[in-house]
Coordinates of N, CA and C in Angstrom, one line a residue:
M982 N -75.6 -98.7 -86.3 CA -74.8 -97.6 -85.8 C -74.1 -98.1 -84.5
T983 N -72.9 -97.7 -84.4 CA -72.1 -98.1 -83.2 C -72.1 -97.0 -82.2
V984 N -72.5 -97.3 -80.9 CA -72.6 -96.3 -79.9 C -71.3 -96.4 -79.0
S985 N -70.6 -95.3 -78.9 CA -69.4 -95.3 -78.1 C -69.7 -95.3 -76.6
T986 N -69.1 -96.1 -75.9 CA -69.2 -96.1 -74.4 C -68.1 -95.3 -73.8
P987 N -68.5 -94.3 -72.9 CA -67.4 -93.5 -72.3 C -66.5 -94.3 -71.5
A988 N -65.3 -94.0 -71.6 CA -64.3 -94.7 -70.8 C -64.4 -94.4 -69.3
R989 N -64.3 -95.5 -68.5 CA -64.5 -95.3 -67.0 C -63.2 -95.4 -66.3
R990 N -62.1 -95.7 -67.0 CA -60.9 -95.9 -66.3 C -60.4 -94.7 -65.5
S991 N -60.8 -93.5 -65.9 CA -60.3 -92.3 -65.2 C -60.9 -92.2 -63.8
L992 N -62.0 -92.9 -63.6 CA -62.7 -92.8 -62.2 C -61.9 -93.5 -61.2
V993 N -61.2 -94.6 -61.5 CA -60.4 -95.3 -60.6 C -59.3 -94.5 -60.1
P994 N -58.5 -94.0 -61.0 CA -57.3 -93.2 -60.6 C -57.8 -92.0 -59.7
L995 N -58.9 -91.3 -60.1 CA -59.4 -90.2 -59.4 C -59.8 -90.6 -58.0
R996 N -60.5 -91.7 -57.9 CA -61.0 -92.2 -56.6 C -59.7 -92.6 -55.7
T997 N -58.8 -93.2 -56.4 CA -57.5 -93.6 -55.7 C -56.8 -92.4 -55.2
G998 N -56.7 -91.4 -56.0 CA -56.0 -90.1 -55.6 C -56.7 -89.5 -54.5
A999 N -58.0 -89.4 -54.5 CA -58.8 -88.8 -53.3 C -58.5 -89.5 -52.1
T1000 N -58.5 -90.9 -52.2 CA -58.3 -91.7 -51.0 C -56.9 -91.5 -50.5
A1001 N -55.9 -91.4 -51.4 CA -54.6 -91.1 -51.0 C -54.4 -89.8 -50.2
L1002 N -55.1 -88.8 -50.8 CA -55.1 -87.5 -50.1 C -55.7 -87.5 -48.8
L1003 N -56.8 -88.2 -48.7 CA -57.5 -88.4 -47.4 C -56.6 -89.1 -46.4
A1004 N -56.0 -90.2 -46.8 CA -55.1 -91.0 -46.0 C -53.9 -90.1 -45.5
L1005 N -53.4 -89.3 -46.5 CA -52.3 -88.5 -46.1 C -52.6 -87.5 -45.0
G1006 N -53.9 -86.9 -45.2 CA -54.3 -86.0 -44.2 C -54.5 -86.6 -42.9
L1007 N -55.0 -87.8 -42.8 CA -55.2 -88.5 -41.6 C -53.9 -88.8 -40.9
V1008 N -52.9 -89.3 -41.7 CA -51.6 -89.6 -41.2 C -50.9 -88.3 -40.6
S1009 N -51.1 -87.2 -41.3 CA -50.5 -85.9 -40.9 C -51.2 -85.5 -39.6
A1010 N -52.5 -85.7 -39.5 CA -53.2 -85.3 -38.2 C -52.8 -86.2 -37.1
C1011 N -52.6 -87.5 -37.4 CA -52.2 -88.4 -36.3 C -50.8 -88.1 -35.8
S1012 N -50.0 -87.7 -36.8 CA -48.6 -87.4 -36.4 C -48.6 -86.2 -35.5
S1013 N -49.4 -85.2 -35.9 CA -49.4 -83.9 -35.1 C -50.0 -84.2 -33.7
A1014 N -51.0 -85.1 -33.7 CA -51.6 -85.4 -32.4 C -50.7 -86.2 -31.5
G1015 N -49.9 -87.0 -32.1 CA -49.0 -87.9 -31.4 C -47.7 -87.3 -30.9
T1016 N -47.4 -86.1 -31.4 CA -46.2 -85.4 -31.0 C -46.4 -84.6 -29.7
P1017 N -45.7 -85.0 -28.7 CA -45.9 -84.3 -27.4 C -45.5 -82.8 -27.5
A1018 N -46.2 -82.0 -26.8 CA -45.9 -80.6 -26.8 C -44.6 -80.4 -26.1
A1019 N -43.8 -79.4 -26.5 CA -42.5 -79.1 -25.9 C -42.7 -78.7 -24.4
T1020 N -42.0 -79.2 -23.6 CA -42.1 -78.9 -22.1 C -40.9 -78.0 -21.7
P1021 N -41.1 -77.1 -20.8 CA -40.0 -76.2 -20.4 C -39.0 -77.0 -19.6
S1022 N -37.8 -76.6 -19.7 CA -36.7 -77.4 -19.0 C -36.9 -77.2 -17.5
A1023 N -36.5 -78.3 -16.7 CA -36.7 -78.3 -15.3 C -36.0 -77.1 -14.6
T1024 N -36.6 -76.6 -13.6 CA -35.9 -75.5 -12.9 C -34.7 -76.0 -12.1
A1025 N -33.6 -75.4 -12.2 CA -32.4 -75.9 -11.5 C -32.7 -75.8 -10.0
A1026 N -32.1 -76.8 -9.3 CA -32.3 -76.8 -7.8 C -31.5 -75.7 -7.2
Q1027 N -32.2 -75.0 -6.3 CA -31.6 -73.8 -5.7 C -30.2 -74.1 -5.0
A1028 N -30.1 -75.2 -4.3 CA -28.9 -75.5 -3.6 C -27.7 -75.8 -4.5
D1029 N -28.0 -76.1 -5.8 CA -26.9 -76.4 -6.7 C -26.0 -75.1 -6.9
A1030 N -26.6 -74.0 -6.7 CA -25.9 -72.7 -6.9 C -25.0 -72.3 -5.7
L1031 N -25.1 -73.1 -4.6 CA -24.4 -72.7 -3.4 C -23.0 -73.3 -3.3
T1032 N -22.1 -72.5 -2.8 CA -20.7 -72.9 -2.3 C -20.5 -72.3 -1.0
I1033 N -19.4 -72.7 -0.3 CA -19.1 -72.1 0.9 C -17.6 -71.9 1.0
T1034 N -17.2 -70.8 1.5 CA -15.8 -70.4 1.7 C -15.4 -70.4 3.2
D1035 N -14.3 -71.0 3.5 CA -13.8 -71.0 4.9 C -14.8 -71.5 5.9
P1036 N -15.4 -72.7 5.7 CA -16.3 -73.2 6.7 C -15.5 -73.7 7.9
W1037 N -16.1 -73.5 9.1 CA -15.5 -74.1 10.3 C -16.5 -74.2 11.4
V1038 N -16.2 -75.0 12.4 CA -17.0 -75.2 13.5 C -16.2 -75.0 14.8
K1039 N -16.8 -74.4 15.8 CA -16.1 -74.1 17.0 C -16.0 -75.4 17.8
A1040 N -14.7 -75.8 18.1 CA -14.5 -77.0 18.9 C -15.0 -76.8 20.3
T1041 N -15.6 -77.8 20.9 CA -16.2 -77.7 22.3 C -16.4 -79.1 22.9
D1042 N -16.5 -79.1 24.2 CA -16.9 -80.3 24.9 C -18.3 -80.1 25.6
E1043 N -18.9 -79.0 25.2 CA -20.2 -78.7 25.8 C -21.4 -79.1 24.8
P1044 N -22.6 -79.0 25.2 CA -23.7 -79.4 24.4 C -24.0 -78.6 23.2
M1045 N -23.5 -77.3 23.1 CA -23.8 -76.4 22.0 C -22.6 -75.8 21.4
T1046 N -22.7 -75.7 20.1 CA -21.6 -75.0 19.4 C -22.2 -74.4 18.1
A1047 N -21.4 -73.9 17.2 CA -21.9 -73.2 16.0 C -20.9 -73.4 14.8
A1048 N -21.5 -73.3 13.6 CA -20.8 -73.4 12.4 C -20.8 -72.0 11.7
F1049 N -19.7 -71.7 11.0 CA -19.5 -70.4 10.3 C -18.9 -70.6 8.9
G1050 N -18.8 -69.5 8.2 CA -18.3 -69.5 6.9 C -18.9 -68.5 6.0
V1051 N -18.7 -68.5 4.7 CA -19.3 -67.5 3.8 C -20.0 -68.3 2.7
L1052 N -21.3 -68.3 2.7 CA -22.1 -68.9 1.7 C -22.1 -68.0 0.4
E1053 N -22.0 -68.6 -0.7 CA -22.0 -67.9 -2.0 C -23.0 -68.5 -3.0
N1054 N -23.7 -67.6 -3.7 CA -24.7 -68.0 -4.6 C -24.3 -67.6 -6.1
S1055 N -24.1 -68.6 -6.9 CA -23.7 -68.3 -8.3 C -24.8 -68.1 -9.3
S1056 N -26.1 -68.2 -8.8 CA -27.2 -68.1 -9.7 C -27.7 -66.7 -9.8
D1057 N -28.7 -66.5 -10.7 CA -29.3 -65.2 -10.8 C -30.6 -65.1 -10.0
Q1058 N -30.8 -66.0 -9.1 CA -32.0 -66.0 -8.2 C -31.6 -66.1 -6.7
D1059 N -32.3 -65.4 -5.8 CA -32.0 -65.6 -4.4 C -32.2 -67.0 -4.0
V1060 N -31.4 -67.5 -3.1 CA -31.5 -68.8 -2.5 C -31.8 -68.6 -1.0
R1061 N -32.9 -69.2 -0.5 CA -33.2 -69.2 0.9 C -32.9 -70.5 1.6
I1062 N -32.0 -70.4 2.6 CA -31.7 -71.6 3.4 C -32.7 -71.7 4.6
V1063 N -33.5 -72.8 4.7 CA -34.5 -72.8 5.7 C -34.2 -73.8 6.8
S1064 N -33.2 -74.7 6.7 CA -32.9 -75.6 7.8 C -31.5 -76.2 7.6
A1065 N -31.0 -76.8 8.7 CA -29.7 -77.5 8.6 C -29.9 -78.7 9.5
T1066 N -29.1 -79.8 9.1 CA -29.1 -81.0 9.8 C -27.7 -81.6 9.9
T1067 N -27.5 -82.4 10.9 CA -26.3 -83.1 11.1 C -26.6 -84.3 12.0
E1068 N -25.7 -85.4 11.9 CA -25.9 -86.6 12.7 C -25.5 -86.3 14.2
L1069 N -24.8 -85.2 14.4 CA -24.3 -84.9 15.7 C -25.3 -84.3 16.7
S1070 N -26.3 -83.6 16.1 CA -27.1 -82.7 16.9 C -28.3 -82.3 16.2
T1071 N -29.4 -81.8 16.9 CA -30.4 -81.0 16.2 C -29.8 -79.6 15.9
M1072 N -30.3 -78.9 14.9 CA -29.7 -77.7 14.5 C -30.7 -76.6 14.3
E1073 N -30.3 -75.4 14.5 CA -31.2 -74.2 14.2 C -30.4 -73.1 13.5
L1074 N -31.1 -72.3 12.7 CA -30.4 -71.2 12.1 C -30.6 -70.0 13.0
H1075 N -29.5 -69.3 13.3 CA -29.6 -68.3 14.3 C -29.1 -66.9 13.8
E1076 N -29.5 -65.9 14.5 CA -29.1 -64.5 14.2 C -28.8 -63.9 15.6
M1077 N -28.0 -62.8 15.5 CA -27.7 -62.0 16.7 C -28.7 -60.8 16.7
T1078 N -29.2 -60.4 17.8 CA -30.1 -59.3 18.0 C -29.9 -58.7 19.3
T1079 N -30.6 -57.6 19.6 CA -30.5 -56.9 20.9 C -31.8 -57.1 21.7
D1080 N -31.6 -57.5 22.9 CA -32.8 -57.7 23.7 C -33.3 -56.3 24.3
A1081 N -34.3 -56.4 25.2 CA -34.9 -55.2 25.7 C -33.9 -54.4 26.6
A1082 N -33.0 -55.1 27.2 CA -32.0 -54.5 28.0 C -30.8 -53.9 27.2
G1083 N -30.8 -54.1 25.9 CA -29.7 -53.6 25.1 C -28.6 -54.6 25.0
A1084 N -28.7 -55.8 25.5 CA -27.7 -56.8 25.4 C -27.8 -57.6 24.1
M1085 N -26.7 -58.1 23.6 CA -26.7 -58.9 22.4 C -27.0 -60.3 22.7
V1086 N -28.0 -60.9 22.0 CA -28.4 -62.2 22.3 C -28.6 -62.9 20.9
M1087 N -28.6 -64.2 20.9 CA -28.9 -64.9 19.7 C -30.3 -65.6 19.8
Q1088 N -30.9 -65.7 18.6 CA -32.2 -66.4 18.5 C -32.4 -67.0 17.2
Q1089 N -33.4 -67.8 17.0 CA -33.7 -68.4 15.7 C -34.0 -67.3 14.7
K1090 N -33.5 -67.4 13.5 CA -33.8 -66.4 12.5 C -35.0 -66.8 11.7
E1091 N -36.1 -66.0 11.8 CA -37.3 -66.3 11.1 C -37.1 -66.2 9.6
G1092 N -37.5 -67.3 8.9 CA -37.4 -67.3 7.5 C -36.1 -67.8 7.0
G1093 N -35.1 -68.0 7.9 CA -33.8 -68.6 7.5 C -32.9 -67.6 6.9
F1094 N -31.9 -68.0 6.2 CA -30.8 -67.2 5.6 C -31.1 -67.0 4.1
V1095 N -31.0 -65.8 3.6 CA -31.2 -65.5 2.2 C -29.8 -65.2 1.6
V1096 N -29.4 -66.0 0.7 CA -28.1 -65.7 -0.1 C -28.6 -65.1 -1.4
E1097 N -28.3 -63.8 -1.5 CA -28.8 -63.0 -2.7 C -28.1 -63.5 -4.0
A1098 N -28.9 -63.3 -5.1 CA -28.4 -63.7 -6.4 C -27.1 -63.1 -6.7
G1099 N -26.1 -64.0 -7.1 CA -24.8 -63.5 -7.4 C -24.0 -63.0 -6.2
G1100 N -24.5 -63.2 -5.0 CA -23.9 -62.6 -3.8 C -23.5 -63.6 -2.8
S1101 N -23.3 -63.2 -1.6 CA -22.8 -64.0 -0.5 C -23.5 -63.7 0.8
H1102 N -23.4 -64.6 1.7 CA -24.0 -64.4 3.1 C -23.0 -64.9 4.1
V1103 N -22.6 -64.0 5.0 CA -21.6 -64.3 6.0 C -22.2 -64.9 7.2
L1104 N -21.6 -66.1 7.6 CA -22.0 -66.7 8.9 C -20.8 -66.5 9.8
A1105 N -21.0 -65.7 10.9 CA -19.9 -65.3 11.8 C -20.4 -65.3 13.2
P1106 N -19.4 -65.4 14.2 CA -19.7 -65.5 15.6 C -20.6 -64.3 16.1
D1107 N -20.4 -63.1 15.4 CA -21.2 -62.0 15.9 C -22.4 -61.7 15.0
G1108 N -22.8 -62.7 14.1 CA -23.9 -62.5 13.2 C -24.7 -63.8 13.0
D1109 N -25.2 -64.0 11.8 CA -25.9 -65.2 11.5 C -25.0 -66.4 11.7
H1110 N -25.5 -67.5 12.1 CA -24.7 -68.7 12.3 C -25.6 -70.0 12.4
I1111 N -25.0 -71.1 12.2 CA -25.7 -72.4 12.3 C -25.4 -73.0 13.6
M1112 N -26.5 -73.2 14.4 CA -26.3 -73.7 15.8 C -26.5 -75.2 16.0
F1113 N -25.6 -75.8 16.6 CA -25.7 -77.2 17.1 C -26.3 -77.1 18.5
M1114 N -27.5 -77.7 18.7 CA -28.2 -77.4 20.0 C -28.0 -78.4 21.1
D1115 N -27.7 -79.7 20.7 CA -27.5 -80.7 21.7 C -26.5 -81.8 21.3
L1116 N -25.3 -81.4 21.2 CA -24.2 -82.4 20.8 C -24.2 -83.6 21.6
T1117 N -24.1 -84.7 20.9 CA -24.0 -86.0 21.6 C -22.6 -86.5 22.0
A1118 N -21.6 -85.7 21.4 CA -20.2 -86.0 21.7 C -19.4 -84.7 21.5
P1119 N -18.2 -84.6 22.2 CA -17.4 -83.5 22.0 C -17.0 -83.3 20.6
V1120 N -16.7 -82.0 20.2 CA -16.1 -81.7 18.9 C -14.7 -81.2 19.2
E1121 N -13.7 -82.1 18.8 CA -12.3 -81.8 19.0 C -11.7 -81.0 17.9
P1122 N -10.7 -80.1 18.2 CA -10.0 -79.4 17.1 C -9.5 -80.4 16.1
G1123 N -9.7 -80.1 14.8 CA -9.3 -81.0 13.8 C -10.3 -81.9 13.3
D1124 N -11.4 -82.1 14.1 CA -12.5 -83.0 13.6 C -13.1 -82.4 12.3
E1125 N -13.6 -83.3 11.5 CA -14.3 -82.9 10.3 C -15.8 -83.1 10.5
V1126 N -16.6 -82.0 10.5 CA -18.0 -82.0 10.8 C -18.8 -81.9 9.5
T1127 N -19.7 -82.8 9.2 CA -20.5 -82.7 8.0 C -21.9 -82.3 8.4
L1128 N -22.4 -81.3 7.7 CA -23.8 -80.9 7.9 C -24.4 -80.6 6.5
T1129 N -25.8 -80.6 6.5 CA -26.5 -80.4 5.3 C -27.5 -79.3 5.4
L1130 N -27.4 -78.4 4.5 CA -28.3 -77.2 4.4 C -29.4 -77.5 3.4
T1131 N -30.7 -77.1 3.8 CA -31.8 -77.4 2.9 C -32.4 -76.0 2.5
A1132 N -32.5 -75.9 1.1 CA -33.1 -74.7 0.5 C -34.6 -74.7 0.5
E1133 N -35.2 -73.6 0.2 CA -36.6 -73.4 0.2 C -37.3 -74.4 -0.7
D1134 N -36.7 -74.8 -1.8 CA -37.3 -75.7 -2.8 C -37.1 -77.2 -2.4
G1135 N -36.4 -77.4 -1.2 CA -36.2 -78.8 -0.8 C -34.9 -79.4 -1.2
S1136 N -34.1 -78.7 -2.1 CA -32.8 -79.2 -2.5 C -31.8 -79.0 -1.4
T1137 N -30.7 -79.8 -1.4 CA -29.8 -79.8 -0.3 C -28.4 -79.5 -0.7
F1138 N -27.6 -79.0 0.2 CA -26.2 -78.7 0.0 C -25.4 -79.2 1.2
E1139 N -24.6 -80.2 0.9 CA -23.8 -80.8 2.0 C -22.4 -80.2 2.1
L1140 N -21.9 -79.9 3.3 CA -20.6 -79.3 3.4 C -19.9 -80.0 4.6
T1141 N -18.6 -79.9 4.6 CA -17.8 -80.5 5.7 C -16.9 -79.3 6.2
A1142 N -17.0 -79.1 7.5 CA -16.2 -78.0 8.1 C -15.3 -78.5 9.2
P1143 N -14.0 -78.1 9.2 CA -13.1 -78.5 10.2 C -13.4 -77.8 11.5
A1144 N -13.2 -78.5 12.6 CA -13.3 -77.8 14.0 C -12.1 -77.2 14.4
R1145 N -12.2 -76.0 15.0 CA -11.0 -75.3 15.4 C -11.3 -74.6 16.8
S1146 N -10.2 -74.5 17.6 CA -10.4 -73.8 18.9 C -10.7 -72.3 18.6
F1147 N -11.6 -71.8 19.4 CA -12.0 -70.4 19.3 C -12.5 -69.9 20.7
A1148 N -12.0 -68.8 21.1 CA -12.4 -68.3 22.5 C -13.6 -67.5 22.4
G1149 N -14.1 -67.1 21.2 CA -15.3 -66.2 21.1 C -16.5 -67.1 21.0
A1150 N -17.5 -66.5 20.3 CA -18.8 -67.2 20.1 C -19.4 -67.5 21.4
E1151 N -19.3 -66.6 22.4 CA -19.9 -66.8 23.7 C -21.1 -65.9 23.9
E1152 N -22.2 -66.1 23.3 CA -23.3 -65.3 23.3 C -24.4 -65.8 24.2
E1153 N -25.4 -65.0 24.4 CA -26.6 -65.5 25.2 C -27.6 -66.0 24.2
Y1154 N -28.1 -67.2 24.4 CA -29.1 -67.8 23.6 C -30.4 -67.6 24.2
V1155 N -31.4 -67.1 23.5 CA -32.7 -66.9 24.0 C -33.6 -67.9 23.3
G1156 N -34.0 -69.0 24.0 CA -34.8 -70.1 23.4 C -36.1 -70.1 24.0
E1157 N -36.7 -71.3 23.9 CA -38.0 -71.5 24.6 C -37.9 -71.7 26.1
G1158 N -38.8 -71.2 26.8 CA -38.8 -71.4 28.2 C -37.6 -70.7 28.9
D1159 N -36.9 -71.4 29.7 CA -35.7 -70.8 30.4 C -34.4 -71.2 29.8
T1160 N -34.4 -71.6 28.5 CA -33.1 -72.1 27.9 C -32.3 -71.0 27.4
D1161 N -31.9 -70.1 28.4 CA -31.0 -69.0 28.1 C -29.5 -69.4 28.4
M1162 N -28.6 -68.8 27.7 CA -27.2 -69.1 27.9 C -26.4 -67.8 27.8
D1163 N -25.7 -67.5 28.8 CA -24.9 -66.2 28.9 C -23.5 -66.4 28.3
M1164 N -23.1 -65.6 27.3 CA -21.8 -65.7 26.7 C -21.4 -64.3 26.1
D1165 N -20.2 -64.0 26.1 CA -19.7 -62.8 25.6 C -19.2 -63.0 24.2
M1166 N -19.8 -62.3 23.2 CA -19.4 -62.5 21.8 C -18.1 -61.8 21.5
D1167 N -17.7 -60.7 22.2 CA -16.6 -59.9 21.8 C -15.2 -60.4 22.2
D1168 N -15.1 -60.6 23.5 CA -13.7 -61.0 24.0 C -13.6 -62.5 24.3
G1169 N -14.7 -63.2 24.2 CA -14.6 -64.7 24.4 C -14.7 -65.0 25.9
T1170 N -15.0 -64.1 26.8 CA -15.0 -64.4 28.2 C -16.4 -64.7 28.6
A1171 N -16.6 -65.9 29.0 CA -18.0 -66.4 29.4 C -18.4 -65.9 30.7
T1172 N -19.6 -65.4 30.8 CA -20.1 -64.9 32.1 C -20.7 -66.0 32.9
E1173 N -20.9 -65.9 34.2 CA -21.6 -66.9 34.9 C -23.0 -67.0 34.5
G1174 N -23.4 -68.2 34.1 CA -24.8 -68.4 33.7 C -25.5 -69.4 34.5
A1175 N -26.7 -69.0 35.0 CA -27.5 -69.9 35.8 C -28.9 -70.1 35.2
H1176 N -28.9 -69.9 33.9 CA -30.2 -70.0 33.3 C -30.7 -71.4 32.9
S1177 N -29.7 -72.2 32.5 CA -30.1 -73.6 32.1 C -28.8 -74.4 32.0
D1178 N -29.0 -75.6 31.4 CA -27.9 -76.5 31.2 C -27.2 -76.2 29.9
H1179 N -27.7 -75.2 29.1 CA -27.1 -75.0 27.8 C -26.0 -73.9 27.8
E1180 N -25.0 -74.1 28.6 CA -23.9 -73.1 28.6 C -22.8 -73.8 27.9
G1181 N -23.1 -74.2 26.7 CA -22.2 -75.1 25.9 C -21.2 -74.4 25.1
H1182 N -21.2 -73.0 25.1 CA -20.2 -72.3 24.2 C -19.0 -72.0 25.0
D1183 N -18.9 -72.3 26.3 CA -17.7 -71.9 27.1 C -16.6 -72.8 26.7
E1184 N -15.4 -72.3 26.6 CA -14.2 -73.1 26.3 C -13.7 -73.8 27.6

């Protein structure tokens, strides 16, 4: 009597198929693990949203002067300006305020200038302005003065402002120690100042 032997050929394809499925699963897992997770786009630099209209610097042959203009913010986030620099002088961000005697004086603005989202911030002789504290050379009418503003996130905005003659911007500066400077903001008439050597806003 002849005994039939079961065919074994089907085991190979089955084993091969299982191996293929296992390999496919491993490849798929590796592919998923090797794909980096999506990262959020980098936040735009705050200073990139800034522009300035009608920038200018008061011409002077004294140690101090100021820069003015209208800063504009095209973004949907407030931009805070925390400092300013130039090769001509150390700089400070200033505001006008009233002292105990009721006189208008200028002082450093705590926290800097905030240019509101989609808005503007005026820099003017009777308001906020950018102060040159110790000029190393005169600023003549027609000179082009370059300065750089730094935003809170560290980004920077460079601008160039022409110098022009101006009889105003004669305010009293209240700084550290006795570095006061008497000047009249309204009519440009400088008063006699004996507070320090910083009477640099006189024409």
